[in-house]
Tab-separated table of C-alpha atoms in Angstrom:
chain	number	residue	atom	x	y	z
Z	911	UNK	CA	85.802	125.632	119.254
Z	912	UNK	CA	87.750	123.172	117.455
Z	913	UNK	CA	91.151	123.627	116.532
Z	914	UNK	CA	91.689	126.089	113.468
Z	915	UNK	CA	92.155	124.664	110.303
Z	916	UNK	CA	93.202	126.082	106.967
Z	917	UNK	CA	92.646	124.412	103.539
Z	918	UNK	CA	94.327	125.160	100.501
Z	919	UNK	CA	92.930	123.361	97.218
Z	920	UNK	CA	95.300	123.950	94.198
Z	921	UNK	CA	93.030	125.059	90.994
Z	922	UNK	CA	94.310	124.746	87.355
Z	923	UNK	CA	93.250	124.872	83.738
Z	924	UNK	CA	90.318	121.836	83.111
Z	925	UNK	CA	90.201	120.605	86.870
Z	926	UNK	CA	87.616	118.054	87.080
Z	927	UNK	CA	85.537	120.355	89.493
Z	928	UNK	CA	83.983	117.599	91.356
Z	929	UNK	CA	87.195	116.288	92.588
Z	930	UNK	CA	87.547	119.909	94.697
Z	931	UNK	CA	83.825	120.628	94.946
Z	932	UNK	CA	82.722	117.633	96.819
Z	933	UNK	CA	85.454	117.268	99.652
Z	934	UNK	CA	85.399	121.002	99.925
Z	935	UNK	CA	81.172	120.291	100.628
Z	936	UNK	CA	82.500	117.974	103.154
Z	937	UNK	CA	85.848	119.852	104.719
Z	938	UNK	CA	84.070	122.902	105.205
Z	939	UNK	CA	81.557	121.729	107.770
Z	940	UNK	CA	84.649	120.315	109.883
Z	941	UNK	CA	84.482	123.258	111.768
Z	942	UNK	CA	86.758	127.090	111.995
Z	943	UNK	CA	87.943	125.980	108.838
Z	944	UNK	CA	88.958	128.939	105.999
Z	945	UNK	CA	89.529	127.493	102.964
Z	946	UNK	CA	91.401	128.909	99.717
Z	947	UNK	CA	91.093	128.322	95.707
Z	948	UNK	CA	94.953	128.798	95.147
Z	949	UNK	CA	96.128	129.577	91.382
Z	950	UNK	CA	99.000	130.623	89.541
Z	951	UNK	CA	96.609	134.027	89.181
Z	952	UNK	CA	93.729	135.511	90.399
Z	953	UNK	CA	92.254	134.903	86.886
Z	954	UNK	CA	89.112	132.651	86.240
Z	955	UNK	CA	89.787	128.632	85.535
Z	956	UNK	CA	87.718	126.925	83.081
Z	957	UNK	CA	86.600	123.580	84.616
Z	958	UNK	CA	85.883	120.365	82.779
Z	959	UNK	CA	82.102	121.037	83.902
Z	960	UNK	CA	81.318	123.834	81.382
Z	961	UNK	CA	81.686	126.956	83.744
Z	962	UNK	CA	84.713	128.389	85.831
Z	963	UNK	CA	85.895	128.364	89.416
Z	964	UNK	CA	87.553	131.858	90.810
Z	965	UNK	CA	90.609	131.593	92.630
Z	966	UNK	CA	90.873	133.448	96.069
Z	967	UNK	CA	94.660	133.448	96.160
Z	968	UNK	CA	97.725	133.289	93.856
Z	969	UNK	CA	100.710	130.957	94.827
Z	970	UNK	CA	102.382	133.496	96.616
Z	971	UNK	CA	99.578	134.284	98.796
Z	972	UNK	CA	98.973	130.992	100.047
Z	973	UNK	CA	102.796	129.481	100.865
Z	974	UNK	CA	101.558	127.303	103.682
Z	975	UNK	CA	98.544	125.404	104.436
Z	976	UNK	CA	97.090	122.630	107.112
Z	977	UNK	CA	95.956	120.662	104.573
Z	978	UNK	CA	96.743	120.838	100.971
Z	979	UNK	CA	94.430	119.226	98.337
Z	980	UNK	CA	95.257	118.790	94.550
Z	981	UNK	CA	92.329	117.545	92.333
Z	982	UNK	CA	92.574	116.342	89.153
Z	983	UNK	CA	91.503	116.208	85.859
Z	984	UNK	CA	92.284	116.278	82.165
Z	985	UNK	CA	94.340	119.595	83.030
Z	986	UNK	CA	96.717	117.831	85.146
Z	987	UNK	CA	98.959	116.813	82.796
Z	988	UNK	CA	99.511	120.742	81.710
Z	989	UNK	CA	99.435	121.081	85.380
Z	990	UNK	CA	102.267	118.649	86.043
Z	991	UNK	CA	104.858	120.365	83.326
Z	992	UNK	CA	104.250	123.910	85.117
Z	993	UNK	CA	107.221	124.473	87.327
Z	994	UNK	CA	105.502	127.037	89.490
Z	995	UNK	CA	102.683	124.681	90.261
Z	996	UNK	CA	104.993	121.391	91.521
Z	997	UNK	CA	107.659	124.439	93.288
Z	998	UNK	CA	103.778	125.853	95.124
Z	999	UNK	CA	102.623	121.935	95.651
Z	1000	UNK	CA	106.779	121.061	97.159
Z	1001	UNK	CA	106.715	124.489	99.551
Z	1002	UNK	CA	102.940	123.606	101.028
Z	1003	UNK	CA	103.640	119.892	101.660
Z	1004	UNK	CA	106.725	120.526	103.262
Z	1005	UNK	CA	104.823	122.301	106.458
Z	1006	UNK	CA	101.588	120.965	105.944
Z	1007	UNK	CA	100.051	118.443	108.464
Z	1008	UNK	CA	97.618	116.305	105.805
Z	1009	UNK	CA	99.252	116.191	102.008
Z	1010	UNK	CA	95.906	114.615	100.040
Z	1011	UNK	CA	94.751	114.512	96.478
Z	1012	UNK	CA	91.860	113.124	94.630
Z	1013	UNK	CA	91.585	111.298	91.548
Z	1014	UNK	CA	94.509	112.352	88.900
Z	1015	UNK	CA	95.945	114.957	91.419
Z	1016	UNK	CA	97.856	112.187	92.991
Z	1017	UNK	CA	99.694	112.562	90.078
Z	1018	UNK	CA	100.526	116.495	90.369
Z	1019	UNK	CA	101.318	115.258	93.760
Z	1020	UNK	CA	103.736	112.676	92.315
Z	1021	UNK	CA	105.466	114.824	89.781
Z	1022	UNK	CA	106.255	117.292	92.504
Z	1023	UNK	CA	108.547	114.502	94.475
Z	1024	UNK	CA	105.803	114.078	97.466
Z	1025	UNK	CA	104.367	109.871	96.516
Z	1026	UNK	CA	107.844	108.331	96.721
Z	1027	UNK	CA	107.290	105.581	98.477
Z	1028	UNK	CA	104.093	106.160	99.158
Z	1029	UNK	CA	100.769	104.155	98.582
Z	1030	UNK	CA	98.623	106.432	96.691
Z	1031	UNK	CA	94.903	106.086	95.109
Z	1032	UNK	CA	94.233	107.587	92.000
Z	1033	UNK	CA	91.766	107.596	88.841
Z	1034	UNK	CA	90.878	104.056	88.193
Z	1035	UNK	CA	91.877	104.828	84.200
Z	1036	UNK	CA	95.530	106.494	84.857
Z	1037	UNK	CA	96.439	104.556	88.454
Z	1038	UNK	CA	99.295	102.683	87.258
Z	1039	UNK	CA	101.009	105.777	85.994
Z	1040	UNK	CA	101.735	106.837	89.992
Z	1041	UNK	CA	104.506	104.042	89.525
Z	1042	UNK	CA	106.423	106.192	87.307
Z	1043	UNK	CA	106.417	109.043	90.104
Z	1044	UNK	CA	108.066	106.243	92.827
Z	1045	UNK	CA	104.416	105.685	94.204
Z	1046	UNK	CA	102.808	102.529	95.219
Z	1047	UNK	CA	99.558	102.619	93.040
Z	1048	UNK	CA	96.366	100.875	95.418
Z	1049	UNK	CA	93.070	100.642	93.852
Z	1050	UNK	CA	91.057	101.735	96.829
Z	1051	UNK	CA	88.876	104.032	97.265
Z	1052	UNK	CA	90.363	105.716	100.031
Z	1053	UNK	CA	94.272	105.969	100.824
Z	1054	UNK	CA	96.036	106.845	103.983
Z	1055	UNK	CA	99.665	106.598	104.271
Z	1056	UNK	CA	101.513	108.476	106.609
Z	1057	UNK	CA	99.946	112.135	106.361
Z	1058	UNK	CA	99.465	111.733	102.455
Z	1059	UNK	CA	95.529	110.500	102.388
Z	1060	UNK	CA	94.360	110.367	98.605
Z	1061	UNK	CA	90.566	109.377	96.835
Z	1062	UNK	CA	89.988	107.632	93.816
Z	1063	UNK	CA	88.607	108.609	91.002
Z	1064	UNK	CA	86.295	112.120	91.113
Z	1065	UNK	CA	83.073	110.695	93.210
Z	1066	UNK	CA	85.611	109.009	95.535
Z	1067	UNK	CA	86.558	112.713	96.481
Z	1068	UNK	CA	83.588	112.664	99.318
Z	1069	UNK	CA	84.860	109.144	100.469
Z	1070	UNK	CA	87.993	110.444	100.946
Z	1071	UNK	CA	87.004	114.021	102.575
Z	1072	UNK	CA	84.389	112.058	105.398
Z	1073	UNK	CA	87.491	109.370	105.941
Z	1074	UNK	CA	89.822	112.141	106.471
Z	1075	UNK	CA	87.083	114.500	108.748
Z	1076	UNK	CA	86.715	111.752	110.603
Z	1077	UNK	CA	90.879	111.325	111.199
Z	1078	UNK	CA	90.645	115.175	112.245
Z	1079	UNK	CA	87.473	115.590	114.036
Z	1080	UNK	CA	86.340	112.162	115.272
Z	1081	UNK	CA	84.399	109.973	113.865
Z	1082	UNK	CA	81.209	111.114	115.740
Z	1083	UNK	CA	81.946	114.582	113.412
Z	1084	UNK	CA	81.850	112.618	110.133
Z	1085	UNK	CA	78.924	110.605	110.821
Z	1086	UNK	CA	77.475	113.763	111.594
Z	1087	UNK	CA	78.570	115.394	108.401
Z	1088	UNK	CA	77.361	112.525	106.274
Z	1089	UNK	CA	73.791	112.823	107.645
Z	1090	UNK	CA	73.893	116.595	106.565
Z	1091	UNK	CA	74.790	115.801	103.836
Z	1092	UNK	CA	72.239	112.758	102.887
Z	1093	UNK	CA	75.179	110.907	101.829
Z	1094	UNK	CA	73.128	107.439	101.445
Z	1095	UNK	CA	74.403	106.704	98.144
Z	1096	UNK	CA	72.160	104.913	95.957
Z	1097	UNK	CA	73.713	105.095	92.522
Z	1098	UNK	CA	70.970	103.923	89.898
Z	1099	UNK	CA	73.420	101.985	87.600
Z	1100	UNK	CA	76.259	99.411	88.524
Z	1101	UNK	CA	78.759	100.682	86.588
Z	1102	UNK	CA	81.506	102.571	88.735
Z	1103	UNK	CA	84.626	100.385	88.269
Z	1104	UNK	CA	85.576	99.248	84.878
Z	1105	UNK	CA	85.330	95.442	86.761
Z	1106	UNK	CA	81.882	96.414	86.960
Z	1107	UNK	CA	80.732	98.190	84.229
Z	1108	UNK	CA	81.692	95.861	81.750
Z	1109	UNK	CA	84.265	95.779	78.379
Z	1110	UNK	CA	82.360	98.270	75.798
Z	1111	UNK	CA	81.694	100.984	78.523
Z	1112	UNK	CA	85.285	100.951	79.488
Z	1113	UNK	CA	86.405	100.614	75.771
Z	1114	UNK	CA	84.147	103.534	75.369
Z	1115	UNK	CA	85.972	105.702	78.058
Z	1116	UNK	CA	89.152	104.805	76.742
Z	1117	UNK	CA	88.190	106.318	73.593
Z	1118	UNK	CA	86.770	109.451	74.738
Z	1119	UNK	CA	89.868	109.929	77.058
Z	1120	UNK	CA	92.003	109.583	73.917
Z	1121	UNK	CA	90.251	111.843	72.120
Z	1122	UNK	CA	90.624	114.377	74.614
Z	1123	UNK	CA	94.103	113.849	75.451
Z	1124	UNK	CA	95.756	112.012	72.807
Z	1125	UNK	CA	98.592	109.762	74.135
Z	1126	UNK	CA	98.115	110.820	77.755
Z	1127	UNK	CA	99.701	108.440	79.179
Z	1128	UNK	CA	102.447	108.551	77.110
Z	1129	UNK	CA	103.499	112.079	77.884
Z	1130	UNK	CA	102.726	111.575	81.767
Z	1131	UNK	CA	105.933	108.943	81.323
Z	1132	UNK	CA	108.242	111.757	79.322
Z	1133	UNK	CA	107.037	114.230	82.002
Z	1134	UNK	CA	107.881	111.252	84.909
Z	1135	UNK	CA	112.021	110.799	82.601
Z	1136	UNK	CA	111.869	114.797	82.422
Z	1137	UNK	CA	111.527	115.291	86.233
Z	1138	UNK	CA	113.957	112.825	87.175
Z	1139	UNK	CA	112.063	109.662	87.949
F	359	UNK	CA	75.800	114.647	67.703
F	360	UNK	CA	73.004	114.137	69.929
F	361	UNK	CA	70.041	116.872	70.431
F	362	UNK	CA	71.672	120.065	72.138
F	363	UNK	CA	70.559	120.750	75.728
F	364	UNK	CA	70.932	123.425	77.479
F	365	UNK	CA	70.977	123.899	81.622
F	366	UNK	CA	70.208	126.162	83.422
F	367	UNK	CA	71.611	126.114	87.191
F	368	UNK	CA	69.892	128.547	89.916
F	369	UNK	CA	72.051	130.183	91.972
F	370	UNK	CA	71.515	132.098	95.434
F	371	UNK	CA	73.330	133.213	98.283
F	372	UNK	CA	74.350	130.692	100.476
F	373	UNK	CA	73.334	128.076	98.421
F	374	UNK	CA	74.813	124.223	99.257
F	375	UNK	CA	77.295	124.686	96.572
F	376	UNK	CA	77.262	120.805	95.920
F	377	UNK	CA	73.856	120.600	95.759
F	378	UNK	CA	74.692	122.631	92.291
F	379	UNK	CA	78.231	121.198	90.937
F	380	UNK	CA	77.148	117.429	91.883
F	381	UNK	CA	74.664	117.493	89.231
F	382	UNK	CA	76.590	119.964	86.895
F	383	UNK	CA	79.614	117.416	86.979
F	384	UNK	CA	77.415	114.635	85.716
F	385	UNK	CA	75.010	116.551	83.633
F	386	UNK	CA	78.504	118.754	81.417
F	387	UNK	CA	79.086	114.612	80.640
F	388	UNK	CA	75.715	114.455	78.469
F	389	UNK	CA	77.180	115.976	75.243
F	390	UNK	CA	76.294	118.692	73.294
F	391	UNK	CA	75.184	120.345	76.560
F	392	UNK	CA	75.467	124.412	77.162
F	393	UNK	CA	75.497	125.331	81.111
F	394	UNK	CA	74.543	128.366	82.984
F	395	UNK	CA	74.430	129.476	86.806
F	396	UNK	CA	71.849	132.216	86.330
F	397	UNK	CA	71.580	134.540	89.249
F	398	UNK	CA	70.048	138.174	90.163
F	399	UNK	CA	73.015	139.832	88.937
F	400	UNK	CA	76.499	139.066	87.846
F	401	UNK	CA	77.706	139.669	91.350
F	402	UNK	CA	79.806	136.758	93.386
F	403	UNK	CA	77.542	134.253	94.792
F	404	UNK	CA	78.731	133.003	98.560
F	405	UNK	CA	78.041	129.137	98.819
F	406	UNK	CA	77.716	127.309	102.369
F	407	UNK	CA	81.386	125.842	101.218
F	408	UNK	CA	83.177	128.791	102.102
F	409	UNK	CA	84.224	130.177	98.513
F	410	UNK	CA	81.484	131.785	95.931
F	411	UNK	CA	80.389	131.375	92.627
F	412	UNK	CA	79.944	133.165	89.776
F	413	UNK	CA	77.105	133.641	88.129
F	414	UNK	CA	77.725	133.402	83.983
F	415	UNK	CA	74.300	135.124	83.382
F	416	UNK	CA	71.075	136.867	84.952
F	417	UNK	CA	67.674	136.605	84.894
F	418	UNK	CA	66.977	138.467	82.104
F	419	UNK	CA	69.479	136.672	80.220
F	420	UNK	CA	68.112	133.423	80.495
F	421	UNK	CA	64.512	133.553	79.851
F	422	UNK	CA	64.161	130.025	79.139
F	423	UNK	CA	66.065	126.677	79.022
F	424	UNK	CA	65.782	122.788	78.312
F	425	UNK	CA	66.591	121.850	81.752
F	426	UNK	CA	66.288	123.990	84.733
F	427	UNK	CA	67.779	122.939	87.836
F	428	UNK	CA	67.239	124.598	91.812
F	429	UNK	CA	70.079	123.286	94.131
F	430	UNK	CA	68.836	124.381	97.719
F	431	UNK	CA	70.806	125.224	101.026
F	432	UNK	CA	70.551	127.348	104.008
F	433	UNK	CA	69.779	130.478	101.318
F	434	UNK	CA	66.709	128.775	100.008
F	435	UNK	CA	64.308	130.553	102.760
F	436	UNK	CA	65.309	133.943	101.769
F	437	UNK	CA	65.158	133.226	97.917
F	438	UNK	CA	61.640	131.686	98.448
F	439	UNK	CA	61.059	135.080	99.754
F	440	UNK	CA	62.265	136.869	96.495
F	441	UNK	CA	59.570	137.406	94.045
F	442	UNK	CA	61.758	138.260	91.013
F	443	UNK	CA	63.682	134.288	91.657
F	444	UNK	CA	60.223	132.885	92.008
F	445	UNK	CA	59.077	134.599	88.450
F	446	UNK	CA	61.639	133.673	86.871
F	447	UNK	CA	61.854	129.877	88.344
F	448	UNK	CA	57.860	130.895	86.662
F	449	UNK	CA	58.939	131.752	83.461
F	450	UNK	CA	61.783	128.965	82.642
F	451	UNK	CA	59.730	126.347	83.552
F	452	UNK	CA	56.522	127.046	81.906
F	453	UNK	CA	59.218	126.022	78.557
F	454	UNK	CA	61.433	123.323	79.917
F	455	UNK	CA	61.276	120.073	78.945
F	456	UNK	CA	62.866	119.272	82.412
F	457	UNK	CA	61.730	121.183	85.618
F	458	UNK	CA	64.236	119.736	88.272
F	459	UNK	CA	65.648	120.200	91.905
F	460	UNK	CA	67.796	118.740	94.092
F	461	UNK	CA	67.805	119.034	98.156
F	462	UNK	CA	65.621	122.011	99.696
F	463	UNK	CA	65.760	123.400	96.025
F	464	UNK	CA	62.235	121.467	95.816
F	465	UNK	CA	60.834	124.031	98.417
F	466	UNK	CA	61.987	126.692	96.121
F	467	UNK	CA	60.027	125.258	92.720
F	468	UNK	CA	57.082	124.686	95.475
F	469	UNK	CA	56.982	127.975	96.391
F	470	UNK	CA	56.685	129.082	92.042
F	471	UNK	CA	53.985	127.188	92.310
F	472	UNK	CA	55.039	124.511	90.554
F	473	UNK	CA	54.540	121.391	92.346
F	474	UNK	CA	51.242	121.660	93.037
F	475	UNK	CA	50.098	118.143	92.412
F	476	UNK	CA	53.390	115.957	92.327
F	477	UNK	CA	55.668	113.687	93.621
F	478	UNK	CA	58.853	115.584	95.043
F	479	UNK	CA	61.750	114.457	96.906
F	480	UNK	CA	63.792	116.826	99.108
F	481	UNK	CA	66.602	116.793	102.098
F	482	UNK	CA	65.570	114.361	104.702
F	483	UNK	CA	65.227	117.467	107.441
F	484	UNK	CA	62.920	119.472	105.202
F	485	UNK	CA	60.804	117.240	103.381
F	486	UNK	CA	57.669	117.272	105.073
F	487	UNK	CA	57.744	121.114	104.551
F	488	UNK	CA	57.013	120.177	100.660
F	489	UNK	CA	52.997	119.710	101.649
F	490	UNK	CA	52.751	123.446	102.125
F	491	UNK	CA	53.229	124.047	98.480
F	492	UNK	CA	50.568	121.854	97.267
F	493	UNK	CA	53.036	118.980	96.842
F	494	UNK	CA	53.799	115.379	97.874
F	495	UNK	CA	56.561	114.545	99.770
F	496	UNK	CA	58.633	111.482	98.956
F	497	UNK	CA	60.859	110.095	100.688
F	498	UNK	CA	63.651	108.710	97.466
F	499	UNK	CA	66.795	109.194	96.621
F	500	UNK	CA	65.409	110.369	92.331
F	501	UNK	CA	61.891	110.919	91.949
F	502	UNK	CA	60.387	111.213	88.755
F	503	UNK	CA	57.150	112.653	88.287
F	504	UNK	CA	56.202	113.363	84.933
F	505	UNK	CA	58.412	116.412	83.787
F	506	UNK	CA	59.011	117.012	87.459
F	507	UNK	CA	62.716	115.429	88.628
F	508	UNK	CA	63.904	115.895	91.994
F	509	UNK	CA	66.622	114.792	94.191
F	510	UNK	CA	67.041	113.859	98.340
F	511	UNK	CA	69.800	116.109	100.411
F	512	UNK	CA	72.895	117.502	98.588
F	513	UNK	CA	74.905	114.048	97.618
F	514	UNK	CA	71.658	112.881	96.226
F	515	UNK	CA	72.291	115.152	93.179
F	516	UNK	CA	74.484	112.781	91.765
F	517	UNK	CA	72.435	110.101	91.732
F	518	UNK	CA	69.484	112.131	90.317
F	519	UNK	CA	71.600	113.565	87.687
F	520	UNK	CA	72.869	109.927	86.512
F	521	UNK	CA	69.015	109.323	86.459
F	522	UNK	CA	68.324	111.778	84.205
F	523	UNK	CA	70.672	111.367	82.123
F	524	UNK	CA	69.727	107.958	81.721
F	525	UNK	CA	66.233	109.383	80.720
F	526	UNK	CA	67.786	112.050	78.137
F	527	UNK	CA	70.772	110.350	76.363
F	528	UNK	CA	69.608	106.750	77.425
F	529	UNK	CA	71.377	103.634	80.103
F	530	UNK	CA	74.285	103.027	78.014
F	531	UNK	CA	75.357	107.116	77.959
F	532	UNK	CA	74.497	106.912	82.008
F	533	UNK	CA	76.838	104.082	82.454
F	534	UNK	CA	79.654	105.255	80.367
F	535	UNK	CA	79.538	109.209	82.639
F	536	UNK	CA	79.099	106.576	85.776
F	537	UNK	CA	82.171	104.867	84.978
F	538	UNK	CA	84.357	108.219	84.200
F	539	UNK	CA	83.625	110.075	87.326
F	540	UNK	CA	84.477	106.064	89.610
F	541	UNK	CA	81.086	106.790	91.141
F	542	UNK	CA	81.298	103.254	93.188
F	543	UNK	CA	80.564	104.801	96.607
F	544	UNK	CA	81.684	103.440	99.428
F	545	UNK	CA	80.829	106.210	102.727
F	546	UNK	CA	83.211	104.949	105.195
F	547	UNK	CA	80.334	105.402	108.186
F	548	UNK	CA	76.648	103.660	107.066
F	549	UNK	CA	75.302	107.405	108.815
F	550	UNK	CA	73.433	109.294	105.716
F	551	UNK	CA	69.895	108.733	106.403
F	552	UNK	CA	68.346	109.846	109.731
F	553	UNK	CA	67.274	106.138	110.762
F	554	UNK	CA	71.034	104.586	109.899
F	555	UNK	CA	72.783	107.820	112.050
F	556	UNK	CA	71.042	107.070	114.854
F	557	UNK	CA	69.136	109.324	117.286
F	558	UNK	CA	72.321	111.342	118.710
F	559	UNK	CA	73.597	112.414	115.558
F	560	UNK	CA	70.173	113.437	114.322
F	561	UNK	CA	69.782	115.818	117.447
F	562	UNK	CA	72.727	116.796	116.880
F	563	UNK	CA	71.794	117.776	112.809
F	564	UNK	CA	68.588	119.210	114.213
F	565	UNK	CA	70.549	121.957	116.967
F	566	UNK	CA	72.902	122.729	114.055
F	567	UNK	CA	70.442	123.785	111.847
F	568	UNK	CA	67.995	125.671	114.344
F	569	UNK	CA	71.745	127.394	115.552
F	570	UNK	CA	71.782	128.193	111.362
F	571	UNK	CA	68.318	128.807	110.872
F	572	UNK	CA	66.228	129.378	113.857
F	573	UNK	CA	62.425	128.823	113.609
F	574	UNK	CA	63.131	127.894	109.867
F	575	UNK	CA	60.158	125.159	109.553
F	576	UNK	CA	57.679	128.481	111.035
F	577	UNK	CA	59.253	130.592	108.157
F	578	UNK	CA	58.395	128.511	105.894
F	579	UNK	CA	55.148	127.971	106.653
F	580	UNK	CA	54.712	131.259	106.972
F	581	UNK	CA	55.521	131.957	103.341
F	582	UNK	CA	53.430	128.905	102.011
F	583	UNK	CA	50.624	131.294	103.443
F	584	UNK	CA	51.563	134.342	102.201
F	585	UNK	CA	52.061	132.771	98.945
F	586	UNK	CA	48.691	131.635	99.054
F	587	UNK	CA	48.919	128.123	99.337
């Protein structure tokens, strides 16, 4: 039996469910793994993807994890000015043995004090806004630095969860993983990086990101002066 | 506004949760899109991923839909063996414009009856089993066949749903939800087909799910009979 292994993912208010859906697909097959929604309250979170995820634990239930994962979302930026959330994110890290996000959660992660001077991946459409957190912003797909290991954007979430089985487990584990998983990508479009996917679909997901959170970026920067930064 | 769609997600115990939220992440992107996870009762669904979901309606509440969608998993056996799924699998899609599946959820539409005749993909370790019910395996990633859509094992789903949203809102709408969820996959092992893992792991895949499922294949053919196929 493989060395026990518990996973805490934070859960908030419009999570992008993918980003803690797929690695949790992945992480759970590592083997004696438990693994915990953690919220503020036992209450049901509304996801991004039209239907909610249950917490199994409140903050104070969960105060220490093996590995802690923060996904994001458009809700991360509520996320990010909740001082329970980055105190729950700053007691977890501090024992933890892997700190990891995916997509905007590197940004939780960074409001909470844990990226500085780290190199951190993040959503290809907010990435440079880890420099206002301390972090070193890398557009890769995967990210290990130290014991903070962080995915890109969303999809990049199962990149990131076989990279990081594999630093746990053995490679020979995550190859074994991916075949249960029939992860032989064969997206039917080339258009998952804005160099790819040319000017008008990226000026169209700049406009639909503005539309659902109006000045984004701007706030992320008053939260980032707020906090310290 | 385009045309309003609405989903309608099987779920089952023990179901491969991303199997389900893969395709829900892409297909929530479509617009104008209402989402269900329809189940025999309201009761707390246990995935394979260690946490449940939660149904947001039943059977009875859902008695038809523009897209129905079977995710499949280690539960699909024992909800193949469930007459009141099968009727109303039955039911929804004798109305859908879109009967679809992803992973061993293609056994579970066979098994309705509803594949008699077509072109179905399925999980790699599985997909032979489709020839019980009357239907032809295929061994893609997305298969179309007329109203019929199906996707390969579990990471598949994403890929399918990007398909079919392609076929519903059109290329340029497929790109744009491509581009906001970074799906540029890189797998850091080339191990998510049976002939790129390579004998060992596949033997390995093969105890696993005998350990999981023991004398599954035999079940299953045993049902295709009773079932009258």
């Amino acid at each position: 039996m493989p060395e026990p292994l518990h996973i805490a993912f934070l859960l908030f208010p419009d999570v992008t469910q993918l980003d803690l859906t797929g690695p949790a697909q992945v992480l759970s097959r590592m083997g004696n793994v438990t693994l915990d929604l953690v919220a503020k309250t036992r209450d049901p979170v509304r996801t991004d993807a039209l239907f909610d995820l249950h917490p199994t634990a409140t903050f104070a239930e969960v105060p220490r994890a093996d590995i802690l994962c923060v996904p994001g979302g458009f809700g991360t930026v509520a996320a990010m000015e909740d001082a329970d959330t980055l105190d729950w994110l700053r007691q977890v890290a501090a024992e933890a043995t892997w700190v990891t996000s995916v997509c905007t959660g590197s940004l939780l992660l960074g409001a909470a004090g844990l990226l500085r001077g780290y190199r951190s991946a993040c959503h290809w459409g907010s990435r440079e806004q880890l420099a206002w957190f301390g972090a070193e912003p890398v557009a890769e797909r995967v990210v290990f630095d130290r014991n903070r290991v962080s995915g890109g954007g969303v999809t990049a979430g199962i990149d990131f969860a076989l990279a990081l089985t594999a630093a746990i487990r053995g490679e020979d584990h995550a190859r074994f993983v991916q075949l249960s998983l029939e992860y032989d990508p064969a997206p039917p479009f080339d258009s998952g990086s804005p160099e790819r996917a040319g000017a008008e679909t990226v000026a169209r997901y700049r406009a639909m990101a503005e539309k659902f959170a109006p000045g984004r970026a701007e706030t992320v920067k008053g939260i980032a002066e707020r906090l310290g930064f």
